[in-house]
Amino acid sequence: MSGTPAPAGSETGLRLLDGLARLLALFGGALAVCLALLVSISITLRALGLGGVRGDFEFVQMGVALIVFAFMPWCQARRGNVMVDSFTTRLPPRFQAALDAVWEVVFAGMMALIAWRLGAGALEAARSSTTTMVLLLPIAPAIAACAILAGFTALIALAMAIVRFRGRA
């Protein structure tokens, strides 16, 4: 796993993407803290015999999905995804960067595919008015948010591929 920071450049677009990825990661962290508090409160209430927070698992299910997708752009921008480079470590750095760029494009394509299918799932959930079991919360907004975040991750991966193809990685 590489923790190398994203290339620092004077390009406004890259800085904007990086800043937005950072904000999304902060949102994901804040949401994780809120969910931890919710679960702690619910468990405490159950231990006291007062019953838990009604529908707590529904908030956790939707929240964890949002957290994962909120962290993905930041992880991608920071090269935080797991990379296996045992066969390429002896290759010239320029070739390694080009190979990394190709894999960034592949990853972008996979994230775009995930975004597309999540978007289709959000539309179907909205069309059928699908809700959670206990609180009857509509699930389409959470699925749509994950679709948007997956699409943003694909955009980050493409931007990183361009940076690597240009040799600035």
PDB file of C-alpha atoms in Angstrom:
ATOM      1  CA  MET A   1       0.000   0.000   0.000  1.00  0.00           C
ATOM      2  CA  SER A   2       1.438   3.345  -0.923  1.00  0.00           C
ATOM      3  CA  GLY A   3       0.753   6.404   1.182  1.00  0.00           C
ATOM      4  CA  THR A   4       2.410   8.814  -1.212  1.00  0.00           C
ATOM      5  CA  PRO A   5       0.607  12.152  -1.337  1.00  0.00           C
ATOM      6  CA  ALA A   6      -1.101  13.223  -4.497  1.00  0.00           C
ATOM      7  CA  PRO A   7       1.136  15.172  -6.826  1.00  0.00           C
ATOM      8  CA  ALA A   8       1.250  18.809  -5.831  1.00  0.00           C
ATOM      9  CA  GLY A   9       0.555  20.902  -8.849  1.00  0.00           C
ATOM     10  CA  SER A  10      -0.472  24.410  -9.605  1.00  0.00           C
ATOM     11  CA  GLU A  11      -3.412  23.192 -11.635  1.00  0.00           C
ATOM     12  CA  THR A  12      -6.633  24.551 -10.207  1.00  0.00           C
ATOM     13  CA  GLY A  13      -8.636  21.507 -11.268  1.00  0.00           C
ATOM     14  CA  LEU A  14      -6.449  19.064  -9.363  1.00  0.00           C
ATOM     15  CA  ARG A  15      -6.459  21.262  -6.281  1.00  0.00           C
ATOM     16  CA  LEU A  16     -10.234  21.531  -6.460  1.00  0.00           C
ATOM     17  CA  LEU A  17     -10.650  17.766  -6.770  1.00  0.00           C
ATOM     18  CA  ASP A  18      -8.196  17.202  -3.931  1.00  0.00           C
ATOM     19  CA  GLY A  19      -9.968  19.722  -1.698  1.00  0.00           C
ATOM     20  CA  LEU A  20     -13.356  18.187  -2.386  1.00  0.00           C
ATOM     21  CA  ALA A  21     -11.972  14.698  -1.693  1.00  0.00           C
ATOM     22  CA  ARG A  22     -10.625  15.963   1.624  1.00  0.00           C
ATOM     23  CA  LEU A  23     -13.992  17.487   2.574  1.00  0.00           C
ATOM     24  CA  LEU A  24     -15.766  14.249   1.723  1.00  0.00           C
ATOM     25  CA  ALA A  25     -13.313  12.292   3.878  1.00  0.00           C
ATOM     26  CA  LEU A  26     -13.941  14.695   6.759  1.00  0.00           C
ATOM     27  CA  PHE A  27     -17.680  14.205   6.265  1.00  0.00           C
ATOM     28  CA  GLY A  28     -17.149  10.437   6.313  1.00  0.00           C
ATOM     29  CA  GLY A  29     -15.168  10.715   9.534  1.00  0.00           C
ATOM     30  CA  ALA A  30     -17.806  12.889  11.183  1.00  0.00           C
ATOM     31  CA  LEU A  31     -20.501  10.442  10.106  1.00  0.00           C
ATOM     32  CA  ALA A  32     -18.471   7.546  11.540  1.00  0.00           C
ATOM     33  CA  VAL A  33     -18.262   9.354  14.888  1.00  0.00           C
ATOM     34  CA  CYS A  34     -22.020  10.014  14.836  1.00  0.00           C
ATOM     35  CA  LEU A  35     -22.765   6.362  14.086  1.00  0.00           C
ATOM     36  CA  ALA A  36     -20.417   5.245  16.867  1.00  0.00           C
ATOM     37  CA  LEU A  37     -22.274   7.517  19.282  1.00  0.00           C
ATOM     38  CA  LEU A  38     -25.635   6.234  18.079  1.00  0.00           C
ATOM     39  CA  VAL A  39     -24.583   2.616  18.550  1.00  0.00           C
ATOM     40  CA  SER A  40     -23.076   3.379  21.972  1.00  0.00           C
ATOM     41  CA  ILE A  41     -26.263   5.087  23.100  1.00  0.00           C
ATOM     42  CA  SER A  42     -28.406   2.267  21.767  1.00  0.00           C
ATOM     43  CA  ILE A  43     -26.308  -0.405  23.505  1.00  0.00           C
ATOM     44  CA  THR A  44     -26.325   1.563  26.755  1.00  0.00           C
ATOM     45  CA  LEU A  45     -30.097   1.947  26.631  1.00  0.00           C
ATOM     46  CA  ARG A  46     -30.490  -1.791  25.983  1.00  0.00           C
ATOM     47  CA  ALA A  47     -28.166  -2.614  28.890  1.00  0.00           C
ATOM     48  CA  LEU A  48     -30.292  -0.426  31.149  1.00  0.00           C
ATOM     49  CA  GLY A  49     -33.403  -2.283  30.040  1.00  0.00           C
ATOM     50  CA  LEU A  50     -34.814   0.765  28.246  1.00  0.00           C
ATOM     51  CA  GLY A  51     -34.699  -0.721  24.756  1.00  0.00           C
ATOM     52  CA  GLY A  52     -32.336   0.552  22.123  1.00  0.00           C
ATOM     53  CA  VAL A  53     -32.664   3.353  19.645  1.00  0.00           C
ATOM     54  CA  ARG A  54     -35.483   2.319  17.314  1.00  0.00           C
ATOM     55  CA  GLY A  55     -34.116   1.516  13.850  1.00  0.00           C
ATOM     56  CA  ASP A  56     -30.482   2.016  14.831  1.00  0.00           C
ATOM     57  CA  PHE A  57     -29.338  -0.732  12.471  1.00  0.00           C
ATOM     58  CA  GLU A  58     -30.983   1.089   9.542  1.00  0.00           C
ATOM     59  CA  PHE A  59     -28.958   4.215  10.235  1.00  0.00           C
ATOM     60  CA  VAL A  60     -25.825   2.101  10.573  1.00  0.00           C
ATOM     61  CA  GLN A  61     -26.450   0.270   7.290  1.00  0.00           C
ATOM     62  CA  MET A  62     -26.963   3.431   5.269  1.00  0.00           C
ATOM     63  CA  GLY A  63     -24.319   5.353   7.179  1.00  0.00           C
ATOM     64  CA  VAL A  64     -21.561   2.784   6.676  1.00  0.00           C
ATOM     65  CA  ALA A  65     -22.228   2.706   2.929  1.00  0.00           C
ATOM     66  CA  LEU A  66     -21.952   6.493   2.814  1.00  0.00           C
ATOM     67  CA  ILE A  67     -18.784   6.427   4.923  1.00  0.00           C
ATOM     68  CA  VAL A  68     -17.070   3.930   2.626  1.00  0.00           C
ATOM     69  CA  PHE A  69     -17.920   5.884  -0.505  1.00  0.00           C
ATOM     70  CA  ALA A  70     -17.019   9.207   1.160  1.00  0.00           C
ATOM     71  CA  PHE A  71     -13.505   7.944   1.957  1.00  0.00           C
ATOM     72  CA  MET A  72     -12.833   6.409  -1.467  1.00  0.00           C
ATOM     73  CA  PRO A  73     -11.951   9.627  -3.373  1.00  0.00           C
ATOM     74  CA  TRP A  74      -9.455  10.705  -0.690  1.00  0.00           C
ATOM     75  CA  CYS A  75      -7.938   7.227  -0.584  1.00  0.00           C
ATOM     76  CA  GLN A  76      -7.587   7.215  -4.359  1.00  0.00           C
ATOM     77  CA  ALA A  77      -6.076  10.708  -4.455  1.00  0.00           C
ATOM     78  CA  ARG A  78      -3.508   9.662  -1.852  1.00  0.00           C
ATOM     79  CA  ARG A  79      -2.640   6.386  -3.573  1.00  0.00           C
ATOM     80  CA  GLY A  80      -3.962   4.608  -0.511  1.00  0.00           C
ATOM     81  CA  ASN A  81      -5.356   1.605  -2.332  1.00  0.00           C
ATOM     82  CA  VAL A  82      -3.525  -1.677  -2.078  1.00  0.00           C
ATOM     83  CA  MET A  83      -1.023  -2.131  -4.862  1.00  0.00           C
ATOM     84  CA  VAL A  84       0.950  -5.266  -5.584  1.00  0.00           C
ATOM     85  CA  ASP A  85       4.173  -4.273  -7.264  1.00  0.00           C
ATOM     86  CA  SER A  86       6.386  -7.302  -6.720  1.00  0.00           C
ATOM     87  CA  PHE A  87       6.855  -7.787 -10.469  1.00  0.00           C
ATOM     88  CA  THR A  88       7.420  -4.166 -11.396  1.00  0.00           C
ATOM     89  CA  THR A  89       9.870  -2.900  -8.754  1.00  0.00           C
ATOM     90  CA  ARG A  90      12.862  -3.495 -11.041  1.00  0.00           C
ATOM     91  CA  LEU A  91      11.341  -1.678 -13.992  1.00  0.00           C
ATOM     92  CA  PRO A  92      12.312   1.907 -14.828  1.00  0.00           C
ATOM     93  CA  PRO A  93      10.324   4.522 -12.850  1.00  0.00           C
ATOM     94  CA  ARG A  94       8.805   5.970 -16.024  1.00  0.00           C
ATOM     95  CA  PHE A  95       7.444   2.547 -17.010  1.00  0.00           C
ATOM     96  CA  GLN A  96       6.134   1.981 -13.469  1.00  0.00           C
ATOM     97  CA  ALA A  97       4.319   5.333 -13.612  1.00  0.00           C
ATOM     98  CA  ALA A  98       2.786   4.451 -16.988  1.00  0.00           C
ATOM     99  CA  LEU A  99       1.683   1.055 -15.684  1.00  0.00           C
ATOM    100  CA  ASP A 100       0.181   2.698 -12.586  1.00  0.00           C
ATOM    101  CA  ALA A 101      -1.652   5.113 -14.883  1.00  0.00           C
ATOM    102  CA  VAL A 102      -3.145   2.231 -16.845  1.00  0.00           C
ATOM    103  CA  TRP A 103      -4.401   0.673 -13.620  1.00  0.00           C
ATOM    104  CA  GLU A 104      -5.817   4.054 -12.562  1.00  0.00           C
ATOM    105  CA  VAL A 105      -7.840   4.064 -15.793  1.00  0.00           C
ATOM    106  CA  VAL A 106      -9.033   0.505 -15.141  1.00  0.00           C
ATOM    107  CA  PHE A 107     -10.019   1.489 -11.601  1.00  0.00           C
ATOM    108  CA  ALA A 108     -11.819   4.568 -12.934  1.00  0.00           C
ATOM    109  CA  GLY A 109     -13.761   2.347 -15.329  1.00  0.00           C
ATOM    110  CA  MET A 110     -14.772  -0.003 -12.528  1.00  0.00           C
ATOM    111  CA  MET A 111     -15.864   2.905 -10.323  1.00  0.00           C
ATOM    112  CA  ALA A 112     -17.827   4.377 -13.222  1.00  0.00           C
ATOM    113  CA  LEU A 113     -19.546   1.010 -13.681  1.00  0.00           C
ATOM    114  CA  ILE A 114     -20.367   0.895  -9.954  1.00  0.00           C
ATOM    115  CA  ALA A 115     -21.657   4.490 -10.093  1.00  0.00           C
ATOM    116  CA  TRP A 116     -23.849   3.679 -13.085  1.00  0.00           C
ATOM    117  CA  ARG A 117     -25.387   0.607 -11.433  1.00  0.00           C
ATOM    118  CA  LEU A 118     -25.880   2.419  -8.125  1.00  0.00           C
ATOM    119  CA  GLY A 119     -27.593   5.210 -10.044  1.00  0.00           C
ATOM    120  CA  ALA A 120     -29.880   2.688 -11.709  1.00  0.00           C
ATOM    121  CA  GLY A 121     -30.567   1.132  -8.302  1.00  0.00           C
ATOM    122  CA  ALA A 122     -31.394   4.543  -6.824  1.00  0.00           C
ATOM    123  CA  LEU A 123     -33.862   5.244  -9.632  1.00  0.00           C
ATOM    124  CA  GLU A 124     -35.524   1.868  -9.135  1.00  0.00           C
ATOM    125  CA  ALA A 125     -35.699   2.344  -5.353  1.00  0.00           C
ATOM    126  CA  ALA A 126     -37.275   5.774  -5.866  1.00  0.00           C
ATOM    127  CA  ARG A 127     -39.710   4.447  -8.488  1.00  0.00           C
ATOM    128  CA  SER A 128     -40.825   1.610  -6.215  1.00  0.00           C
ATOM    129  CA  SER A 129     -40.750   3.764  -3.053  1.00  0.00           C
ATOM    130  CA  THR A 130     -38.482   1.266  -1.299  1.00  0.00           C
ATOM    131  CA  THR A 131     -38.016   2.051   2.379  1.00  0.00           C
ATOM    132  CA  THR A 132     -36.247   0.618   5.389  1.00  0.00           C
ATOM    133  CA  MET A 133     -38.138  -1.973   7.437  1.00  0.00           C
ATOM    134  CA  VAL A 134     -38.534  -0.260  10.799  1.00  0.00           C
ATOM    135  CA  LEU A 135     -38.432   3.506  10.262  1.00  0.00           C
ATOM    136  CA  LEU A 136     -39.725   3.400   6.680  1.00  0.00           C
ATOM    137  CA  LEU A 137     -36.958   5.733   5.522  1.00  0.00           C
ATOM    138  CA  PRO A 138     -36.596   5.971   1.740  1.00  0.00           C
ATOM    139  CA  ILE A 139     -33.367   4.314   0.643  1.00  0.00           C
ATOM    140  CA  ALA A 140     -33.057   5.973  -2.772  1.00  0.00           C
ATOM    141  CA  PRO A 141     -31.261   9.097  -1.475  1.00  0.00           C
ATOM    142  CA  ALA A 142     -28.534   7.042   0.220  1.00  0.00           C
ATOM    143  CA  ILE A 143     -28.033   4.907  -2.886  1.00  0.00           C
ATOM    144  CA  ALA A 144     -27.941   8.015  -5.091  1.00  0.00           C
ATOM    145  CA  ALA A 145     -25.359   9.637  -2.802  1.00  0.00           C
ATOM    146  CA  CYS A 146     -23.188   6.526  -3.069  1.00  0.00           C
ATOM    147  CA  ALA A 147     -23.541   6.644  -6.865  1.00  0.00           C
ATOM    148  CA  ILE A 148     -22.361  10.255  -6.929  1.00  0.00           C
ATOM    149  CA  LEU A 149     -19.436   9.470  -4.633  1.00  0.00           C
ATOM    150  CA  ALA A 150     -18.450   6.473  -6.781  1.00  0.00           C
ATOM    151  CA  GLY A 151     -18.555   8.709  -9.851  1.00  0.00           C
ATOM    152  CA  PHE A 152     -16.363  11.260  -8.094  1.00  0.00           C
ATOM    153  CA  THR A 153     -13.900   8.499  -7.215  1.00  0.00           C
ATOM    154  CA  ALA A 154     -13.777   7.562 -10.908  1.00  0.00           C
ATOM    155  CA  LEU A 155     -13.048  11.205 -11.749  1.00  0.00           C
ATOM    156  CA  ILE A 156     -10.227  11.304  -9.185  1.00  0.00           C
ATOM    157  CA  ALA A 157      -8.751   8.101 -10.632  1.00  0.00           C
ATOM    158  CA  LEU A 158      -8.841   9.565 -14.152  1.00  0.00           C
ATOM    159  CA  ALA A 159      -7.165  12.754 -12.946  1.00  0.00           C
ATOM    160  CA  MET A 160      -4.464  10.699 -11.250  1.00  0.00           C
ATOM    161  CA  ALA A 161      -3.967   8.660 -14.424  1.00  0.00           C
ATOM    162  CA  ILE A 162      -3.465  11.847 -16.435  1.00  0.00           C
ATOM    163  CA  VAL A 163      -0.933  13.079 -13.898  1.00  0.00           C
ATOM    164  CA  ARG A 164       0.948   9.785 -14.096  1.00  0.00           C
ATOM    165  CA  PHE A 165       0.846   9.658 -17.910  1.00  0.00           C
ATOM    166  CA  ARG A 166       2.350  13.148 -17.938  1.00  0.00           C
ATOM    167  CA  GLY A 167       5.143  11.860 -15.724  1.00  0.00           C
ATOM    168  CA  ARG A 168       4.399  13.994 -12.678  1.00  0.00           C
ATOM    169  CA  ALA A 169       3.704  11.099 -10.311  1.00  0.00           C
TER     170      ALA A 169
END
